[in-house]
Amino acid sequence: MMKLLLVVCVAVVSLTSGAVVRPTNRSSLSVGYITNGDRLLHRQYLNKQPVPNAVQYQDFIFRGNATTRIAALTATEIGYSQNAYPWITSGGVGYNYATVRVQSARGLGYYYVIDVWGR
Ligand SMILES: *[C@@H]1O[C@H](CO)[C@@H](O)[C@H](O)[C@H]1NC(C)=O
Ligand SMILES: *[C@@H]1O[C@H](CO)[C@@H](O)[C@H](O)[C@H]1NC(C)=O
């Protein structure tokens, strides 16, 4: 009886640890180069909590004025990696606007800081 109980306990523990999602890939975005005269034009944090079985996404949109030139753009994951993906869907380096889409892995969230550098 004691032995059976022990086996059940071990099975439960291993099932639980097997279900823990442990992403190993940090997915950040970094394009362009910051040179003298460039400054941080915009910083924004994008954060979503995990939703079971859902893929979540969000568009970050930056619009400068007529003379704005984006020199560099970064989307850096904060904290532990959740295997989300940031990518540029329009504009970017050399443009005065940029759209960055951030998409979560299924069942996970994300936490990014997006920086737009330029002049
Ligand atoms: C990280 O992601 C790349 C591209 O999706 C993949 O080829 C690689 O195997 C991943 N590395 C790990 C440790 O999961
Ligand atoms: C246009 O945007 C740049 C930053 O990209 C800023 O330095 C400049 O002052 C802005 N010009 C006007 C007319 O608002």
PDB file of C-alpha atoms and ligand atoms in Angstrom:
ATOM      1  CA  MET A   1       0.000   0.000   0.000  1.00  0.00           C
ATOM      2  CA  MET A   2       2.802   2.381   0.968  1.00  0.00           C
ATOM      3  CA  LYS A   3       4.689   1.516  -2.188  1.00  0.00           C
ATOM      4  CA  LEU A   4       1.696   2.184  -4.428  1.00  0.00           C
ATOM      5  CA  LEU A   5       1.228   5.607  -2.862  1.00  0.00           C
ATOM      6  CA  LEU A   6       4.872   6.453  -3.521  1.00  0.00           C
ATOM      7  CA  VAL A   7       4.614   5.472  -7.179  1.00  0.00           C
ATOM      8  CA  VAL A   8       1.550   7.654  -7.625  1.00  0.00           C
ATOM      9  CA  CYS A   9       3.323  10.612  -6.067  1.00  0.00           C
ATOM     10  CA  VAL A  10       6.341  10.284  -8.362  1.00  0.00           C
ATOM     11  CA  ALA A  11       4.090  10.046 -11.396  1.00  0.00           C
ATOM     12  CA  VAL A  12       2.283  13.260 -10.462  1.00  0.00           C
ATOM     13  CA  VAL A  13       5.520  15.150  -9.908  1.00  0.00           C
ATOM     14  CA  SER A  14       7.045  14.124 -13.217  1.00  0.00           C
ATOM     15  CA  LEU A  15       3.847  14.927 -15.107  1.00  0.00           C
ATOM     16  CA  THR A  16       3.788  18.409 -13.600  1.00  0.00           C
ATOM     17  CA  SER A  17       7.421  19.209 -14.378  1.00  0.00           C
ATOM     18  CA  GLY A  18       6.973  17.839 -17.899  1.00  0.00           C
ATOM     19  CA  ALA A  19       4.106  20.257 -18.478  1.00  0.00           C
ATOM     20  CA  VAL A  20       6.165  23.319 -17.537  1.00  0.00           C
ATOM     21  CA  VAL A  21       6.953  25.246 -20.690  1.00  0.00           C
ATOM     22  CA  ARG A  22      10.626  26.098 -20.756  1.00  0.00           C
ATOM     23  CA  PRO A  23      11.425  28.127 -23.853  1.00  0.00           C
ATOM     24  CA  THR A  24      15.117  28.432 -24.642  1.00  0.00           C
ATOM     25  CA  ASN A  25      14.989  30.883 -27.498  1.00  0.00           C
ATOM     26  CA  ARG A  26      15.173  34.606 -26.915  1.00  0.00           C
ATOM     27  CA  SER A  27      13.556  36.332 -29.867  1.00  0.00           C
ATOM     28  CA  SER A  28      14.546  39.952 -30.127  1.00  0.00           C
ATOM     29  CA  LEU A  29      14.744  42.313 -33.040  1.00  0.00           C
ATOM     30  CA  SER A  30      17.584  44.722 -33.821  1.00  0.00           C
ATOM     31  CA  VAL A  31      18.031  46.516 -37.133  1.00  0.00           C
ATOM     32  CA  GLY A  32      20.088  49.531 -38.170  1.00  0.00           C
ATOM     33  CA  TYR A  33      22.873  51.466 -36.464  1.00  0.00           C
ATOM     34  CA  ILE A  34      22.823  54.342 -34.028  1.00  0.00           C
ATOM     35  CA  THR A  35      25.294  57.070 -34.997  1.00  0.00           C
ATOM     36  CA  ASN A  36      26.177  60.537 -33.705  1.00  0.00           C
ATOM     37  CA  GLY A  37      23.153  62.798 -33.735  1.00  0.00           C
ATOM     38  CA  ASP A  38      20.631  60.012 -33.423  1.00  0.00           C
ATOM     39  CA  ARG A  39      18.473  59.971 -30.350  1.00  0.00           C
ATOM     40  CA  LEU A  40      15.737  57.876 -28.848  1.00  0.00           C
ATOM     41  CA  LEU A  41      12.600  59.061 -30.635  1.00  0.00           C
ATOM     42  CA  HIS A  42      10.194  56.711 -28.955  1.00  0.00           C
ATOM     43  CA  ARG A  43      10.116  53.933 -26.361  1.00  0.00           C
ATOM     44  CA  GLN A  44       7.166  51.691 -25.701  1.00  0.00           C
ATOM     45  CA  TYR A  45       6.506  48.603 -23.622  1.00  0.00           C
ATOM     46  CA  LEU A  46       4.308  45.813 -24.979  1.00  0.00           C
ATOM     47  CA  ASN A  47       3.092  43.271 -22.485  1.00  0.00           C
ATOM     48  CA  LYS A  48       0.563  40.466 -22.672  1.00  0.00           C
ATOM     49  CA  GLN A  49      -0.237  37.794 -20.149  1.00  0.00           C
ATOM     50  CA  PRO A  50      -0.440  34.176 -21.346  1.00  0.00           C
ATOM     51  CA  VAL A  51      -3.854  32.976 -22.491  1.00  0.00           C
ATOM     52  CA  PRO A  52      -4.333  29.195 -22.660  1.00  0.00           C
ATOM     53  CA  ASN A  53      -4.096  27.868 -26.211  1.00  0.00           C
ATOM     54  CA  ALA A  54      -4.153  31.343 -27.777  1.00  0.00           C
ATOM     55  CA  VAL A  55      -1.708  33.064 -30.126  1.00  0.00           C
ATOM     56  CA  GLN A  56      -1.778  36.768 -29.333  1.00  0.00           C
ATOM     57  CA  TYR A  57      -0.402  39.604 -31.396  1.00  0.00           C
ATOM     58  CA  GLN A  58      -0.185  43.358 -31.361  1.00  0.00           C
ATOM     59  CA  ASP A  59       1.045  46.040 -33.747  1.00  0.00           C
ATOM     60  CA  PHE A  60       3.306  48.802 -32.516  1.00  0.00           C
ATOM     61  CA  ILE A  61       3.071  51.821 -34.805  1.00  0.00           C
ATOM     62  CA  PHE A  62       5.492  54.736 -34.879  1.00  0.00           C
ATOM     63  CA  ARG A  63       4.954  57.762 -37.111  1.00  0.00           C
ATOM     64  CA  GLY A  64       7.462  60.579 -37.335  1.00  0.00           C
ATOM     65  CA  ASN A  65       7.059  63.858 -39.165  1.00  0.00           C
ATOM     66  CA  ALA A  66       8.164  64.662 -42.721  1.00  0.00           C
ATOM     67  CA  THR A  67      11.867  65.010 -41.803  1.00  0.00           C
ATOM     68  CA  THR A  68      12.127  62.054 -39.400  1.00  0.00           C
ATOM     69  CA  ARG A  69      14.592  59.336 -40.411  1.00  0.00           C
ATOM     70  CA  ILE A  70      14.669  56.116 -38.414  1.00  0.00           C
ATOM     71  CA  ALA A  71      18.258  54.915 -37.926  1.00  0.00           C
ATOM     72  CA  ALA A  72      17.706  51.889 -35.737  1.00  0.00           C
ATOM     73  CA  LEU A  73      14.903  49.887 -34.249  1.00  0.00           C
ATOM     74  CA  THR A  74      15.056  47.350 -31.459  1.00  0.00           C
ATOM     75  CA  ALA A  75      12.494  45.115 -29.782  1.00  0.00           C
ATOM     76  CA  THR A  76      14.077  43.551 -26.713  1.00  0.00           C
ATOM     77  CA  GLU A  77      12.447  40.887 -24.647  1.00  0.00           C
ATOM     78  CA  ILE A  78      12.289  41.635 -20.932  1.00  0.00           C
ATOM     79  CA  GLY A  79      12.637  38.844 -18.393  1.00  0.00           C
ATOM     80  CA  TYR A  80      12.480  35.199 -19.265  1.00  0.00           C
ATOM     81  CA  SER A  81      11.999  34.246 -22.911  1.00  0.00           C
ATOM     82  CA  GLN A  82       8.483  33.275 -23.944  1.00  0.00           C
ATOM     83  CA  ASN A  83       9.435  32.471 -27.541  1.00  0.00           C
ATOM     84  CA  ALA A  84       7.464  35.327 -29.020  1.00  0.00           C
ATOM     85  CA  TYR A  85       8.455  36.927 -32.333  1.00  0.00           C
ATOM     86  CA  PRO A  86       8.794  40.614 -33.190  1.00  0.00           C
ATOM     87  CA  TRP A  87       9.135  41.606 -36.828  1.00  0.00           C
ATOM     88  CA  ILE A  88       8.779  44.700 -38.983  1.00  0.00           C
ATOM     89  CA  THR A  89       5.675  44.738 -41.167  1.00  0.00           C
ATOM     90  CA  SER A  90       6.141  48.204 -42.695  1.00  0.00           C
ATOM     91  CA  GLY A  91       8.628  51.065 -42.790  1.00  0.00           C
ATOM     92  CA  GLY A  92      11.694  50.822 -40.561  1.00  0.00           C
ATOM     93  CA  VAL A  93      15.271  52.010 -41.057  1.00  0.00           C
ATOM     94  CA  GLY A  94      15.422  54.915 -43.523  1.00  0.00           C
ATOM     95  CA  TYR A  95      11.710  55.644 -43.255  1.00  0.00           C
ATOM     96  CA  ASN A  96       9.798  58.072 -41.067  1.00  0.00           C
ATOM     97  CA  TYR A  97       7.410  55.371 -39.883  1.00  0.00           C
ATOM     98  CA  ALA A  98       7.538  51.784 -38.709  1.00  0.00           C
ATOM     99  CA  THR A  99       5.150  49.040 -37.736  1.00  0.00           C
ATOM    100  CA  VAL A 100       6.392  46.187 -35.581  1.00  0.00           C
ATOM    101  CA  ARG A 101       4.214  43.186 -34.988  1.00  0.00           C
ATOM    102  CA  VAL A 102       4.762  41.138 -31.850  1.00  0.00           C
ATOM    103  CA  GLN A 103       3.274  37.671 -31.808  1.00  0.00           C
ATOM    104  CA  SER A 104       3.220  35.268 -28.899  1.00  0.00           C
ATOM    105  CA  ALA A 105       3.828  31.564 -28.953  1.00  0.00           C
ATOM    106  CA  ARG A 106       0.661  29.534 -28.459  1.00  0.00           C
ATOM    107  CA  GLY A 107      -0.421  29.654 -24.839  1.00  0.00           C
ATOM    108  CA  LEU A 108       2.276  32.151 -23.839  1.00  0.00           C
ATOM    109  CA  GLY A 109       2.534  35.909 -23.487  1.00  0.00           C
ATOM    110  CA  TYR A 110       5.283  38.443 -24.149  1.00  0.00           C
ATOM    111  CA  TYR A 111       6.982  41.460 -22.642  1.00  0.00           C
ATOM    112  CA  TYR A 112       8.989  43.725 -24.944  1.00  0.00           C
ATOM    113  CA  VAL A 113      10.507  47.157 -24.905  1.00  0.00           C
ATOM    114  CA  ILE A 114      10.574  48.721 -28.356  1.00  0.00           C
ATOM    115  CA  ASP A 115      13.003  51.565 -29.076  1.00  0.00           C
ATOM    116  CA  VAL A 116      13.008  53.768 -32.155  1.00  0.00           C
ATOM    117  CA  TRP A 117      16.252  55.674 -32.758  1.00  0.00           C
ATOM    118  CA  GLY A 118      16.835  58.343 -35.340  1.00  0.00           C
ATOM    119  CA  ARG A 119      16.740  62.062 -36.000  1.00  0.00           C
TER     120      ARG A 119
HETATM  121  C1  LIG B   1      15.882  28.716 -31.710  1.00  0.00           C
HETATM  122  O1  LIG B   1      15.133  29.076 -32.847  1.00  0.00           O
HETATM  123  C2  LIG B   1      15.747  28.694 -34.055  1.00  0.00           C
HETATM  124  C3  LIG B   1      14.915  29.277 -35.187  1.00  0.00           C
HETATM  125  O2  LIG B   1      13.550  29.159 -34.936  1.00  0.00           O
HETATM  126  C4  LIG B   1      15.843  27.180 -34.106  1.00  0.00           C
HETATM  127  O3  LIG B   1      16.444  26.771 -35.304  1.00  0.00           O
HETATM  128  C5  LIG B   1      16.674  26.704 -32.934  1.00  0.00           C
HETATM  129  O4  LIG B   1      16.694  25.299 -32.914  1.00  0.00           O
HETATM  130  C6  LIG B   1      16.089  27.218 -31.634  1.00  0.00           C
HETATM  131  N1  LIG B   1      16.983  26.906 -30.527  1.00  0.00           N
HETATM  132  C7  LIG B   1      16.542  26.325 -29.422  1.00  0.00           C
HETATM  133  C8  LIG B   1      17.588  26.050 -28.405  1.00  0.00           C
HETATM  134  O5  LIG B   1      15.370  26.037 -29.241  1.00  0.00           O
HETATM  135  C1  LIG B   2      10.373  66.118 -36.633  1.00  0.00           C
HETATM  136  O1  LIG B   2      10.807  64.984 -35.916  1.00  0.00           O
HETATM  137  C2  LIG B   2      12.134  65.064 -35.479  1.00  0.00           C
HETATM  138  C3  LIG B   2      12.478  63.734 -34.833  1.00  0.00           C
HETATM  139  O2  LIG B   2      12.393  62.732 -35.794  1.00  0.00           O
HETATM  140  C4  LIG B   2      12.284  66.209 -34.528  1.00  0.00           C
HETATM  141  O3  LIG B   2      13.618  66.293 -34.091  1.00  0.00           O
HETATM  142  C5  LIG B   2      11.878  67.488 -35.215  1.00  0.00           C
HETATM  143  O4  LIG B   2      11.906  68.548 -34.304  1.00  0.00           O
HETATM  144  C6  LIG B   2      10.481  67.363 -35.776  1.00  0.00           C
HETATM  145  N1  LIG B   2      10.156  68.534 -36.576  1.00  0.00           N
HETATM  146  C7  LIG B   2       9.029  69.204 -36.412  1.00  0.00           C
HETATM  147  C8  LIG B   2       8.812  70.353 -37.338  1.00  0.00           C
HETATM  148  O5  LIG B   2       8.199  68.902 -35.556  1.00  0.00           O
END
